[in-house]
Amino acid sequence: MAKSKTDLKSLKPATRLVSTARDYSEHGIVSPAVYHASTILYPTYQALKEQKQTYQYGRRGTPTSRSVETAIATLENGFASKVTPSGLSAITTTLLSFLKPGDHILIPDSIYAPGRAFCDKMLKNWGVAVEYYDPLLGGAVSAFMRATTRIVYCESPGSQTMEVQDIPAIAQGAHKAGALVVVDNTWSGGHYFNVFAHGGDISIHAATKYIVGHSDVMMGAVTCNEETWPRFKDGYETLGQFAGPDDMYLTLRGLRTIDIRLERHMKSAVNIADWLKGRPEVDEVLYPALPGAPGHEIWKRDFTGASGLFSVVLKPQSDAALAAFLDGLELFGMGYSWGGFESLCVPFKPNRTARPWTRQGTCLRFHIGLEDPDDLKADLAAGFERLKAAS
Ligand SMILES: *Cc1c(COP(=O)(O)O)cnc(C)c1O
């Protein structure tokens, strides 16, 4: 543990994640207690009137929430963080905190689909002008800026189509026009991409994925720079957000090992993505960490690593052939979410309006878990045999 005099910022990321938020624990016990709290008592009428004690009411924060929030702010190199009950609520709470009727928001066409649904079903009804943009537009974002543009939202890479965004160029255009840059940083786990060093103002996570890391907790996180923090914190509290203490504890527990887990996810994903690239059934591998893949150059410039999530475009397949491939997989489960210890494979169809999806083949998204990659490749090879037989 870093003693209290050590400045965490002087330490390397892996060390920071082990050393952060340790001062919330007591009695020499390494991990903080899980406080189940609604009522918090004030010792005197004077203390009640002053409202100055560290903990005031369950929803306003406990040592458990402060510990996980401190650790996430450390992970992201941000000013401060809050956690929410899901990644989607981290998105909606952020947007509701900053937007008002008449504002304009720019959204990448590659956004996580339920985030898109929130923009279409709610923000539009409340008088916010929602405009989707080509996620690859970079500095050309300037042409889309209006006097009313409040937020340029980014998600990089997009969690299905894997487009890597030029966040520094987008941030430059957005800031010149007075807009904030909000980035969904879930893919990098927060560990391999620093939103604030690349011009972002707010970083959002589905902590459900790599931060929790075990497919057993729903959790969101929002980290702000100093400038955006007061407004976000006010919105978060006004909307009544908080999360359950056991889930917060599991989030902190997961975060402690994200460095070593991501290292293995990346190593296996590179191995399997490279193998898939050589398969005759595969048209294209969409994994920014792979040399020659779309977005590789920007990924190399801006990221310090890659997670285990990537997509593949197969040569066009019949539904029956696809079913034969998917249904017989033994080690890859078919389901949404990702970032846990287990491998997943799920088909998807991009829903686009600003930059049409022109690839013809069947799209599959893979999450490479912590299994041995040789076993995973054998499972996929058997799947390709079934696919061929059913074609
Ligand atoms: C899963 C996901 C979310 C939503 O997180 P939940 O915890 O499932 O609500 C948001 N953004 C991205 C990129 C995701 O993959």
mmCIF file of C-alpha atoms and ligand atoms in Angstrom:
data_model
loop_
_atom_site.group_PDB
_atom_site.id
_atom_site.type_symbol
_atom_site.label_atom_id
_atom_site.label_comp_id
_atom_site.label_asym_id
_atom_site.label_seq_id
_atom_site.Cartn_x
_atom_site.Cartn_y
_atom_site.Cartn_z
ATOM 1 C CA MET A 1 0.000 0.000 0.000
ATOM 2 C CA ALA A 2 1.258 3.450 -0.845
ATOM 3 C CA LYS A 3 1.733 5.353 2.387
ATOM 4 C CA SER A 4 -0.343 8.473 2.642
ATOM 5 C CA LYS A 5 2.531 10.769 1.689
ATOM 6 C CA THR A 6 3.072 9.081 -1.696
ATOM 7 C CA ASP A 7 1.434 10.972 -4.545
ATOM 8 C CA LEU A 8 -0.501 8.315 -6.473
ATOM 9 C CA LYS A 9 0.099 10.226 -9.698
ATOM 10 C CA SER A 10 3.829 9.500 -9.433
ATOM 11 C CA LEU A 11 3.142 5.747 -9.606
ATOM 12 C CA LYS A 12 2.528 3.535 -12.643
ATOM 13 C CA PRO A 13 -1.129 2.630 -13.438
ATOM 14 C CA ALA A 14 -0.962 -0.951 -12.106
ATOM 15 C CA THR A 15 0.464 0.281 -8.798
ATOM 16 C CA ARG A 16 -2.101 3.054 -8.535
ATOM 17 C CA LEU A 17 -4.961 0.560 -8.868
ATOM 18 C CA VAL A 18 -3.645 -1.483 -5.951
ATOM 19 C CA SER A 19 -2.837 1.529 -3.779
ATOM 20 C CA THR A 20 -5.886 3.746 -4.339
ATOM 21 C CA ALA A 21 -8.840 4.065 -1.965
ATOM 22 C CA ARG A 22 -7.113 2.113 0.797
ATOM 23 C CA ASP A 23 -7.727 4.775 3.429
ATOM 24 C CA TYR A 24 -11.434 3.848 3.592
ATOM 25 C CA SER A 25 -10.640 0.577 5.347
ATOM 26 C CA GLU A 26 -10.183 0.279 9.102
ATOM 27 C CA HIS A 27 -8.490 -1.874 11.736
ATOM 28 C CA GLY A 28 -5.724 -2.918 9.309
ATOM 29 C CA ILE A 29 -8.245 -4.865 7.226
ATOM 30 C CA VAL A 30 -7.179 -4.541 3.586
ATOM 31 C CA SER A 31 -10.583 -4.024 1.976
ATOM 32 C CA PRO A 32 -13.179 -1.477 3.092
ATOM 33 C CA ALA A 33 -16.324 -2.544 4.921
ATOM 34 C CA VAL A 34 -19.601 -2.833 3.016
ATOM 35 C CA TYR A 35 -21.890 -0.273 4.650
ATOM 36 C CA HIS A 36 -25.620 -0.853 4.217
ATOM 37 C CA ALA A 37 -26.976 2.583 4.992
ATOM 38 C CA SER A 38 -30.014 4.771 4.616
ATOM 39 C CA THR A 39 -30.275 6.664 7.928
ATOM 40 C CA ILE A 40 -27.106 8.239 9.230
ATOM 41 C CA LEU A 41 -27.421 9.827 12.681
ATOM 42 C CA TYR A 42 -26.271 13.299 13.720
ATOM 43 C CA PRO A 43 -24.939 13.568 17.273
ATOM 44 C CA THR A 44 -26.461 16.985 18.045
ATOM 45 C CA TYR A 45 -29.038 19.491 16.821
ATOM 46 C CA GLN A 46 -26.119 21.793 15.996
ATOM 47 C CA ALA A 47 -24.512 19.130 13.763
ATOM 48 C CA LEU A 48 -27.862 18.559 12.047
ATOM 49 C CA LYS A 49 -28.240 22.279 11.334
ATOM 50 C CA GLU A 50 -24.696 22.601 9.995
ATOM 51 C CA GLN A 51 -24.879 19.588 7.631
ATOM 52 C CA LYS A 52 -21.114 19.360 7.694
ATOM 53 C CA GLN A 53 -20.485 15.796 8.789
ATOM 54 C CA THR A 54 -18.740 13.568 6.237
ATOM 55 C CA TYR A 55 -21.683 11.176 5.822
ATOM 56 C CA GLN A 56 -25.220 12.568 5.936
ATOM 57 C CA TYR A 57 -27.650 10.160 4.322
ATOM 58 C CA GLY A 58 -27.233 6.818 2.550
ATOM 59 C CA ARG A 59 -27.828 8.111 -0.968
ATOM 60 C CA ARG A 60 -25.414 11.017 -0.409
ATOM 61 C CA GLY A 61 -22.453 8.676 0.077
ATOM 62 C CA THR A 62 -20.935 6.113 2.435
ATOM 63 C CA PRO A 63 -17.354 4.897 2.926
ATOM 64 C CA THR A 64 -18.262 2.092 0.507
ATOM 65 C CA SER A 65 -19.379 4.425 -2.292
ATOM 66 C CA ARG A 66 -16.483 6.822 -1.670
ATOM 67 C CA SER A 67 -13.956 3.978 -1.929
ATOM 68 C CA VAL A 68 -15.186 2.720 -5.301
ATOM 69 C CA GLU A 69 -15.610 6.252 -6.635
ATOM 70 C CA THR A 70 -12.085 7.185 -5.559
ATOM 71 C CA ALA A 71 -10.697 4.058 -7.209
ATOM 72 C CA ILE A 72 -12.512 4.759 -10.488
ATOM 73 C CA ALA A 73 -11.299 8.375 -10.514
ATOM 74 C CA THR A 74 -7.777 6.977 -10.059
ATOM 75 C CA LEU A 75 -8.258 4.459 -12.893
ATOM 76 C CA GLU A 76 -9.356 7.251 -15.227
ATOM 77 C CA ASN A 77 -6.989 9.979 -14.029
ATOM 78 C CA GLY A 78 -10.042 12.162 -13.602
ATOM 79 C CA PHE A 79 -11.071 14.755 -11.026
ATOM 80 C CA ALA A 80 -13.900 12.771 -9.405
ATOM 81 C CA SER A 81 -16.362 9.947 -10.147
ATOM 82 C CA LYS A 82 -19.839 8.730 -9.281
ATOM 83 C CA VAL A 83 -21.303 5.270 -9.761
ATOM 84 C CA THR A 84 -24.773 4.508 -11.078
ATOM 85 C CA PRO A 85 -26.909 1.334 -11.163
ATOM 86 C CA SER A 86 -25.936 0.455 -14.764
ATOM 87 C CA GLY A 87 -23.844 1.649 -17.673
ATOM 88 C CA LEU A 88 -26.991 2.859 -19.402
ATOM 89 C CA SER A 89 -27.941 4.959 -16.363
ATOM 90 C CA ALA A 90 -24.423 6.454 -16.415
ATOM 91 C CA ILE A 91 -25.178 7.617 -19.979
ATOM 92 C CA THR A 92 -28.687 8.938 -19.252
ATOM 93 C CA THR A 93 -27.691 10.667 -15.980
ATOM 94 C CA THR A 94 -24.834 12.464 -17.739
ATOM 95 C CA LEU A 95 -26.959 13.635 -20.656
ATOM 96 C CA LEU A 96 -29.844 14.747 -18.414
ATOM 97 C CA SER A 97 -27.425 16.679 -16.212
ATOM 98 C CA PHE A 98 -26.162 18.888 -19.035
ATOM 99 C CA LEU A 99 -28.911 19.166 -21.675
ATOM 100 C CA LYS A 100 -31.970 21.393 -21.783
ATOM 101 C CA PRO A 101 -34.716 21.973 -24.395
ATOM 102 C CA GLY A 102 -33.316 23.726 -27.463
ATOM 103 C CA ASP A 103 -29.856 22.185 -27.110
ATOM 104 C CA HIS A 104 -28.225 20.156 -29.878
ATOM 105 C CA ILE A 105 -26.268 16.945 -29.307
ATOM 106 C CA LEU A 106 -24.038 15.089 -31.766
ATOM 107 C CA ILE A 107 -24.068 11.305 -31.414
ATOM 108 C CA PRO A 108 -21.809 8.836 -33.279
ATOM 109 C CA ASP A 109 -23.692 6.441 -35.542
ATOM 110 C CA SER A 110 -21.823 3.610 -33.774
ATOM 111 C CA ILE A 111 -23.288 4.363 -30.298
ATOM 112 C CA TYR A 112 -24.348 1.505 -28.014
ATOM 113 C CA ALA A 113 -27.916 0.778 -29.186
ATOM 114 C CA PRO A 114 -29.810 1.412 -25.893
ATOM 115 C CA GLY A 115 -28.058 4.808 -25.689
ATOM 116 C CA ARG A 116 -29.429 5.537 -29.132
ATOM 117 C CA ALA A 117 -32.903 4.522 -27.972
ATOM 118 C CA PHE A 118 -32.675 6.982 -25.048
ATOM 119 C CA CYS A 119 -31.775 9.795 -27.467
ATOM 120 C CA ASP A 120 -34.563 8.902 -29.896
ATOM 121 C CA LYS A 121 -37.307 8.128 -27.391
ATOM 122 C CA MET A 122 -36.630 10.665 -24.654
ATOM 123 C CA LEU A 123 -34.217 13.443 -25.573
ATOM 124 C CA LYS A 124 -36.095 14.219 -28.788
ATOM 125 C CA ASN A 125 -39.422 14.389 -26.905
ATOM 126 C CA TRP A 126 -37.914 16.857 -24.477
ATOM 127 C CA GLY A 127 -36.892 19.243 -27.226
ATOM 128 C CA VAL A 128 -33.245 18.310 -27.649
ATOM 129 C CA ALA A 129 -32.049 18.216 -31.269
ATOM 130 C CA VAL A 130 -30.366 14.824 -31.714
ATOM 131 C CA GLU A 131 -28.056 14.450 -34.707
ATOM 132 C CA TYR A 132 -26.089 11.319 -35.614
ATOM 133 C CA TYR A 133 -22.647 11.710 -37.182
ATOM 134 C CA ASP A 134 -20.118 9.557 -38.991
ATOM 135 C CA PRO A 135 -17.936 8.227 -36.163
ATOM 136 C CA LEU A 136 -14.864 8.539 -38.417
ATOM 137 C CA LEU A 137 -15.323 12.239 -39.200
ATOM 138 C CA GLY A 138 -12.508 13.504 -36.929
ATOM 139 C CA GLY A 139 -11.857 17.235 -37.254
ATOM 140 C CA ALA A 140 -14.709 17.581 -39.780
ATOM 141 C CA VAL A 141 -16.992 17.687 -36.730
ATOM 142 C CA SER A 142 -16.537 21.476 -36.906
ATOM 143 C CA ALA A 143 -18.948 21.592 -39.849
ATOM 144 C CA PHE A 144 -21.701 20.079 -37.642
ATOM 145 C CA MET A 145 -21.321 22.460 -34.716
ATOM 146 C CA ARG A 146 -24.215 24.825 -34.051
ATOM 147 C CA ALA A 147 -24.534 27.704 -31.600
ATOM 148 C CA THR A 148 -26.755 25.366 -29.548
ATOM 149 C CA THR A 149 -24.437 22.327 -29.606
ATOM 150 C CA ARG A 150 -23.914 21.390 -25.970
ATOM 151 C CA ILE A 151 -22.378 17.908 -26.211
ATOM 152 C CA VAL A 152 -20.360 15.946 -28.733
ATOM 153 C CA TYR A 153 -20.746 12.352 -27.602
ATOM 154 C CA CYS A 154 -18.185 9.684 -28.530
ATOM 155 C CA GLU A 155 -17.804 5.944 -28.082
ATOM 156 C CA SER A 156 -14.466 4.533 -29.180
ATOM 157 C CA PRO A 157 -14.225 2.000 -30.512
ATOM 158 C CA GLY A 158 -17.942 1.381 -31.082
ATOM 159 C CA SER A 159 -18.807 -1.799 -29.188
ATOM 160 C CA GLN A 160 -20.055 -3.687 -32.271
ATOM 161 C CA THR A 161 -18.638 -2.046 -35.396
ATOM 162 C CA MET A 162 -15.294 -1.171 -33.734
ATOM 163 C CA GLU A 163 -14.736 2.205 -35.384
ATOM 164 C CA VAL A 164 -11.925 4.004 -33.554
ATOM 165 C CA GLN A 165 -12.676 7.711 -33.223
ATOM 166 C CA ASP A 166 -10.114 10.493 -33.484
ATOM 167 C CA ILE A 167 -11.040 11.916 -30.087
ATOM 168 C CA PRO A 168 -8.309 14.624 -29.979
ATOM 169 C CA ALA A 169 -9.466 16.023 -33.352
ATOM 170 C CA ILE A 170 -13.134 15.805 -32.390
ATOM 171 C CA ALA A 171 -12.431 17.468 -29.022
ATOM 172 C CA GLN A 172 -10.614 20.329 -30.702
ATOM 173 C CA GLY A 173 -13.584 21.055 -32.971
ATOM 174 C CA ALA A 174 -16.099 20.642 -30.157
ATOM 175 C CA HIS A 175 -14.264 22.862 -27.696
ATOM 176 C CA LYS A 176 -13.730 25.601 -30.281
ATOM 177 C CA ALA A 177 -17.523 25.793 -30.568
ATOM 178 C CA GLY A 178 -18.035 25.661 -26.794
ATOM 179 C CA ALA A 179 -19.374 22.087 -26.533
ATOM 180 C CA LEU A 180 -18.441 19.372 -24.041
ATOM 181 C CA VAL A 181 -16.935 16.051 -25.099
ATOM 182 C CA VAL A 182 -18.423 12.986 -23.401
ATOM 183 C CA VAL A 183 -16.744 9.639 -24.131
ATOM 184 C CA ASP A 184 -18.046 6.116 -23.504
ATOM 185 C CA ASN A 185 -14.732 4.496 -22.539
ATOM 186 C CA THR A 186 -16.054 1.012 -21.746
ATOM 187 C CA TRP A 187 -14.033 -0.907 -24.353
ATOM 188 C CA SER A 188 -10.648 0.128 -22.917
ATOM 189 C CA GLY A 189 -11.717 -0.724 -19.381
ATOM 190 C CA GLY A 190 -10.564 2.785 -18.511
ATOM 191 C CA HIS A 191 -7.093 1.273 -18.209
ATOM 192 C CA TYR A 192 -5.971 1.499 -21.844
ATOM 193 C CA PHE A 193 -7.376 4.889 -22.865
ATOM 194 C CA ASN A 194 -7.203 8.124 -20.934
ATOM 195 C CA VAL A 195 -10.174 10.270 -21.940
ATOM 196 C CA PHE A 196 -8.873 13.422 -20.242
ATOM 197 C CA ALA A 197 -5.416 13.290 -21.825
ATOM 198 C CA HIS A 198 -7.120 13.158 -25.248
ATOM 199 C CA GLY A 199 -9.407 16.153 -24.799
ATOM 200 C CA GLY A 200 -12.527 14.571 -23.286
ATOM 201 C CA ASP A 201 -14.407 16.272 -20.446
ATOM 202 C CA ILE A 202 -16.393 13.318 -19.108
ATOM 203 C CA SER A 203 -15.740 9.583 -19.266
ATOM 204 C CA ILE A 204 -18.539 7.055 -19.011
ATOM 205 C CA HIS A 205 -18.290 3.358 -18.241
ATOM 206 C CA ALA A 206 -20.412 0.316 -18.235
ATOM 207 C CA ALA A 207 -18.416 -0.920 -15.221
ATOM 208 C CA THR A 208 -20.607 -3.996 -15.703
ATOM 209 C CA LYS A 209 -18.006 -5.069 -18.268
ATOM 210 C CA TYR A 210 -14.256 -5.087 -17.497
ATOM 211 C CA ILE A 211 -14.174 -3.140 -14.233
ATOM 212 C CA VAL A 212 -16.474 -5.633 -12.507
ATOM 213 C CA GLY A 213 -14.990 -8.343 -14.724
ATOM 214 C CA HIS A 214 -17.024 -11.335 -13.526
ATOM 215 C CA SER A 215 -20.411 -11.069 -15.323
ATOM 216 C CA ASP A 216 -22.281 -10.785 -12.036
ATOM 217 C CA VAL A 217 -22.957 -7.076 -11.358
ATOM 218 C CA MET A 218 -24.652 -4.201 -13.198
ATOM 219 C CA MET A 219 -22.785 -0.936 -12.580
ATOM 220 C CA GLY A 220 -22.107 2.366 -14.312
ATOM 221 C CA ALA A 221 -19.494 5.019 -13.616
ATOM 222 C CA VAL A 222 -19.092 8.645 -14.640
ATOM 223 C CA THR A 223 -15.793 10.471 -14.206
ATOM 224 C CA CYS A 224 -15.487 14.227 -14.734
ATOM 225 C CA ASN A 225 -12.771 16.818 -15.088
ATOM 226 C CA GLU A 226 -12.785 19.626 -12.547
ATOM 227 C CA GLU A 227 -14.834 21.942 -14.748
ATOM 228 C CA THR A 228 -17.739 19.552 -15.382
ATOM 229 C CA TRP A 229 -17.854 17.976 -11.914
ATOM 230 C CA PRO A 230 -20.136 20.448 -10.039
ATOM 231 C CA ARG A 231 -22.869 20.356 -12.685
ATOM 232 C CA PHE A 232 -22.710 16.581 -13.047
ATOM 233 C CA LYS A 233 -22.698 15.966 -9.277
ATOM 234 C CA ASP A 234 -25.741 18.210 -8.922
ATOM 235 C CA GLY A 235 -27.569 16.355 -11.712
ATOM 236 C CA TYR A 236 -26.654 12.967 -10.236
ATOM 237 C CA GLU A 237 -27.971 13.937 -6.811
ATOM 238 C CA THR A 238 -31.074 15.661 -8.181
ATOM 239 C CA LEU A 239 -31.971 12.548 -10.176
ATOM 240 C CA GLY A 240 -31.604 10.408 -7.046
ATOM 241 C CA GLN A 241 -28.877 8.137 -8.355
ATOM 242 C CA PHE A 242 -26.924 5.719 -6.209
ATOM 243 C CA ALA A 243 -26.074 1.992 -6.350
ATOM 244 C CA GLY A 244 -26.268 -0.989 -4.002
ATOM 245 C CA PRO A 245 -23.412 -1.398 -1.505
ATOM 246 C CA ASP A 246 -22.657 -5.051 -2.285
ATOM 247 C CA ASP A 247 -22.444 -4.221 -5.983
ATOM 248 C CA MET A 248 -20.157 -1.282 -5.242
ATOM 249 C CA TYR A 249 -17.919 -3.544 -3.224
ATOM 250 C CA LEU A 250 -17.721 -6.104 -6.041
ATOM 251 C CA THR A 251 -16.905 -3.291 -8.467
ATOM 252 C CA LEU A 252 -13.944 -2.182 -6.336
ATOM 253 C CA ARG A 253 -12.856 -5.795 -5.965
ATOM 254 C CA GLY A 254 -12.932 -6.311 -9.731
ATOM 255 C CA LEU A 255 -11.068 -3.100 -10.407
ATOM 256 C CA ARG A 256 -8.087 -4.202 -8.295
ATOM 257 C CA THR A 257 -7.201 -6.915 -10.856
ATOM 258 C CA ILE A 258 -8.123 -5.180 -14.125
ATOM 259 C CA ASP A 259 -4.474 -4.718 -15.141
ATOM 260 C CA ILE A 260 -3.646 -8.420 -15.117
ATOM 261 C CA ARG A 261 -7.024 -9.503 -16.549
ATOM 262 C CA LEU A 262 -6.888 -7.085 -19.484
ATOM 263 C CA GLU A 263 -3.346 -8.161 -20.286
ATOM 264 C CA ARG A 264 -4.549 -11.752 -20.727
ATOM 265 C CA HIS A 265 -7.740 -10.757 -22.589
ATOM 266 C CA MET A 266 -5.604 -8.794 -25.056
ATOM 267 C CA LYS A 267 -2.974 -11.491 -25.536
ATOM 268 C CA SER A 268 -5.580 -14.151 -26.300
ATOM 269 C CA ALA A 269 -7.715 -11.820 -28.431
ATOM 270 C CA VAL A 270 -4.750 -10.851 -30.628
ATOM 271 C CA ASN A 271 -3.891 -14.542 -31.020
ATOM 272 C CA ILE A 272 -7.453 -15.553 -31.992
ATOM 273 C CA ALA A 273 -8.185 -12.486 -34.144
ATOM 274 C CA ASP A 274 -5.012 -13.177 -36.115
ATOM 275 C CA TRP A 275 -6.039 -16.827 -36.565
ATOM 276 C CA LEU A 276 -9.539 -15.771 -37.681
ATOM 277 C CA LYS A 277 -8.005 -13.424 -40.274
ATOM 278 C CA GLY A 278 -6.495 -16.461 -41.983
ATOM 279 C CA ARG A 279 -9.750 -18.471 -42.081
ATOM 280 C CA PRO A 280 -11.399 -18.813 -45.518
ATOM 281 C CA GLU A 281 -14.876 -18.193 -43.992
ATOM 282 C CA VAL A 282 -13.820 -14.742 -42.700
ATOM 283 C CA ASP A 283 -13.999 -11.614 -44.839
ATOM 284 C CA GLU A 284 -12.622 -9.106 -42.353
ATOM 285 C CA VAL A 285 -11.546 -8.883 -38.723
ATOM 286 C CA LEU A 286 -12.511 -5.653 -36.972
ATOM 287 C CA TYR A 287 -10.029 -5.480 -34.092
ATOM 288 C CA PRO A 288 -8.101 -2.219 -33.809
ATOM 289 C CA ALA A 289 -5.135 -3.965 -32.137
ATOM 290 C CA LEU A 290 -4.516 -6.028 -35.280
ATOM 291 C CA PRO A 291 -2.047 -4.409 -37.739
ATOM 292 C CA GLY A 292 -3.896 -3.538 -40.936
ATOM 293 C CA ALA A 293 -7.342 -3.612 -39.288
ATOM 294 C CA PRO A 294 -9.572 -0.515 -39.549
ATOM 295 C CA GLY A 295 -8.623 2.043 -36.894
ATOM 296 C CA HIS A 296 -5.270 0.434 -36.092
ATOM 297 C CA GLU A 297 -3.250 3.634 -36.608
ATOM 298 C CA ILE A 298 -5.384 5.796 -34.298
ATOM 299 C CA TRP A 299 -5.555 2.948 -31.757
ATOM 300 C CA LYS A 300 -1.754 2.719 -31.774
ATOM 301 C CA ARG A 301 -1.436 6.469 -31.318
ATOM 302 C CA ASP A 302 -3.991 6.880 -28.510
ATOM 303 C CA PHE A 303 -4.388 3.568 -26.629
ATOM 304 C CA THR A 304 -1.907 1.711 -24.424
ATOM 305 C CA GLY A 305 -3.571 -1.670 -24.966
ATOM 306 C CA ALA A 306 -6.678 -3.447 -26.242
ATOM 307 C CA SER A 307 -9.416 -5.390 -24.552
ATOM 308 C CA GLY A 308 -10.773 -8.767 -25.620
ATOM 309 C CA LEU A 309 -13.788 -7.519 -27.599
ATOM 310 C CA PHE A 310 -13.746 -7.517 -31.405
ATOM 311 C CA SER A 311 -15.946 -8.245 -34.386
ATOM 312 C CA VAL A 312 -15.658 -10.314 -37.520
ATOM 313 C CA VAL A 313 -17.417 -10.037 -40.873
ATOM 314 C CA LEU A 314 -17.996 -13.511 -42.314
ATOM 315 C CA LYS A 315 -18.594 -14.201 -45.979
ATOM 316 C CA PRO A 316 -22.394 -14.007 -46.420
ATOM 317 C CA GLN A 317 -23.995 -17.064 -44.761
ATOM 318 C CA SER A 318 -27.469 -18.585 -44.637
ATOM 319 C CA ASP A 319 -29.271 -18.477 -41.305
ATOM 320 C CA ALA A 320 -29.112 -22.282 -41.133
ATOM 321 C CA ALA A 321 -25.324 -22.259 -41.528
ATOM 322 C CA LEU A 322 -25.019 -19.548 -38.892
ATOM 323 C CA ALA A 323 -27.212 -21.561 -36.497
ATOM 324 C CA ALA A 324 -25.039 -24.643 -37.050
ATOM 325 C CA PHE A 325 -21.946 -22.594 -36.196
ATOM 326 C CA LEU A 326 -23.391 -20.872 -33.112
ATOM 327 C CA ASP A 327 -25.512 -23.619 -31.568
ATOM 328 C CA GLY A 328 -22.688 -26.150 -31.374
ATOM 329 C CA LEU A 329 -20.112 -23.893 -29.721
ATOM 330 C CA GLU A 330 -19.045 -25.378 -26.400
ATOM 331 C CA LEU A 331 -16.795 -22.709 -24.892
ATOM 332 C CA PHE A 332 -18.295 -19.554 -26.432
ATOM 333 C CA GLY A 333 -21.616 -18.599 -24.875
ATOM 334 C CA MET A 334 -24.202 -16.625 -26.822
ATOM 335 C CA GLY A 335 -25.343 -13.591 -24.864
ATOM 336 C CA TYR A 336 -25.043 -9.848 -24.460
ATOM 337 C CA SER A 337 -22.639 -7.961 -22.249
ATOM 338 C CA TRP A 338 -18.903 -8.782 -22.154
ATOM 339 C CA GLY A 339 -15.835 -8.087 -20.023
ATOM 340 C CA GLY A 340 -16.268 -11.145 -17.813
ATOM 341 C CA PHE A 341 -13.902 -14.114 -17.529
ATOM 342 C CA GLU A 342 -15.798 -16.146 -20.137
ATOM 343 C CA SER A 343 -15.817 -16.111 -23.930
ATOM 344 C CA LEU A 344 -18.869 -15.021 -25.899
ATOM 345 C CA CYS A 345 -19.982 -14.887 -29.511
ATOM 346 C CA VAL A 346 -23.068 -13.054 -30.715
ATOM 347 C CA PRO A 347 -24.326 -12.057 -34.199
ATOM 348 C CA PHE A 348 -25.343 -8.436 -34.838
ATOM 349 C CA LYS A 349 -26.816 -6.199 -37.525
ATOM 350 C CA PRO A 350 -25.592 -2.576 -37.422
ATOM 351 C CA ASN A 351 -28.371 0.025 -37.191
ATOM 352 C CA ARG A 352 -27.031 3.082 -39.005
ATOM 353 C CA THR A 353 -28.352 6.356 -40.358
ATOM 354 C CA ALA A 354 -25.354 8.722 -40.775
ATOM 355 C CA ARG A 355 -22.731 6.394 -42.223
ATOM 356 C CA PRO A 356 -24.390 3.411 -43.897
ATOM 357 C CA TRP A 357 -22.930 -0.026 -43.149
ATOM 358 C CA THR A 358 -21.808 -1.295 -46.560
ATOM 359 C CA ARG A 359 -20.258 -4.653 -45.662
ATOM 360 C CA GLN A 360 -22.400 -7.500 -46.991
ATOM 361 C CA GLY A 361 -21.314 -10.361 -44.761
ATOM 362 C CA THR A 362 -22.684 -11.770 -41.513
ATOM 363 C CA CYS A 363 -21.343 -9.888 -38.474
ATOM 364 C CA LEU A 364 -20.245 -11.687 -35.305
ATOM 365 C CA ARG A 365 -18.953 -10.114 -32.132
ATOM 366 C CA PHE A 366 -16.472 -12.074 -30.034
ATOM 367 C CA HIS A 367 -15.461 -11.572 -26.453
ATOM 368 C CA ILE A 368 -12.287 -13.503 -25.714
ATOM 369 C CA GLY A 369 -12.279 -14.624 -22.101
ATOM 370 C CA LEU A 370 -9.574 -16.070 -19.882
ATOM 371 C CA GLU A 371 -9.694 -19.643 -21.224
ATOM 372 C CA ASP A 372 -6.652 -21.075 -23.011
ATOM 373 C CA PRO A 373 -6.718 -19.703 -26.580
ATOM 374 C CA ASP A 374 -5.876 -23.118 -28.078
ATOM 375 C CA ASP A 375 -9.116 -24.535 -26.663
ATOM 376 C CA LEU A 376 -11.039 -21.531 -27.979
ATOM 377 C CA LYS A 377 -9.591 -21.929 -31.485
ATOM 378 C CA ALA A 378 -10.471 -25.629 -31.500
ATOM 379 C CA ASP A 379 -14.067 -24.740 -30.554
ATOM 380 C CA LEU A 380 -14.247 -22.207 -33.408
ATOM 381 C CA ALA A 381 -12.591 -24.557 -35.913
ATOM 382 C CA ALA A 382 -15.246 -27.194 -35.162
ATOM 383 C CA GLY A 383 -17.865 -24.451 -35.630
ATOM 384 C CA PHE A 384 -16.514 -23.612 -39.083
ATOM 385 C CA GLU A 385 -16.726 -27.312 -40.032
ATOM 386 C CA ARG A 386 -20.417 -27.353 -39.026
ATOM 387 C CA LEU A 387 -20.961 -24.105 -40.934
ATOM 388 C CA LYS A 388 -19.417 -25.591 -44.083
ATOM 389 C CA ALA A 389 -21.506 -28.767 -43.752
ATOM 390 C CA ALA A 390 -24.735 -26.739 -43.385
ATOM 391 C CA SER A 391 -23.979 -24.327 -46.269
HETATM 392 C C1 LIG B 1 -22.970 -2.546 -22.029
HETATM 393 C C2 LIG B 1 -22.668 -1.190 -22.464
HETATM 394 C C3 LIG B 1 -23.341 -0.092 -21.907
HETATM 395 C C4 LIG B 1 -24.457 -0.246 -20.925
HETATM 396 O O1 LIG B 1 -24.063 -0.855 -19.737
HETATM 397 P P1 LIG B 1 -25.113 -1.647 -18.823
HETATM 398 O O2 LIG B 1 -24.383 -1.800 -17.555
HETATM 399 O O3 LIG B 1 -25.429 -2.916 -19.545
HETATM 400 O O4 LIG B 1 -26.325 -0.773 -18.682
HETATM 401 C C5 LIG B 1 -22.945 1.165 -22.310
HETATM 402 N N1 LIG B 1 -21.999 1.348 -23.235
HETATM 403 C C6 LIG B 1 -21.348 0.328 -23.803
HETATM 404 C C7 LIG B 1 -20.299 0.581 -24.819
HETATM 405 C C8 LIG B 1 -21.681 -0.978 -23.442
HETATM 406 O O5 LIG B 1 -21.056 -2.000 -24.035
#
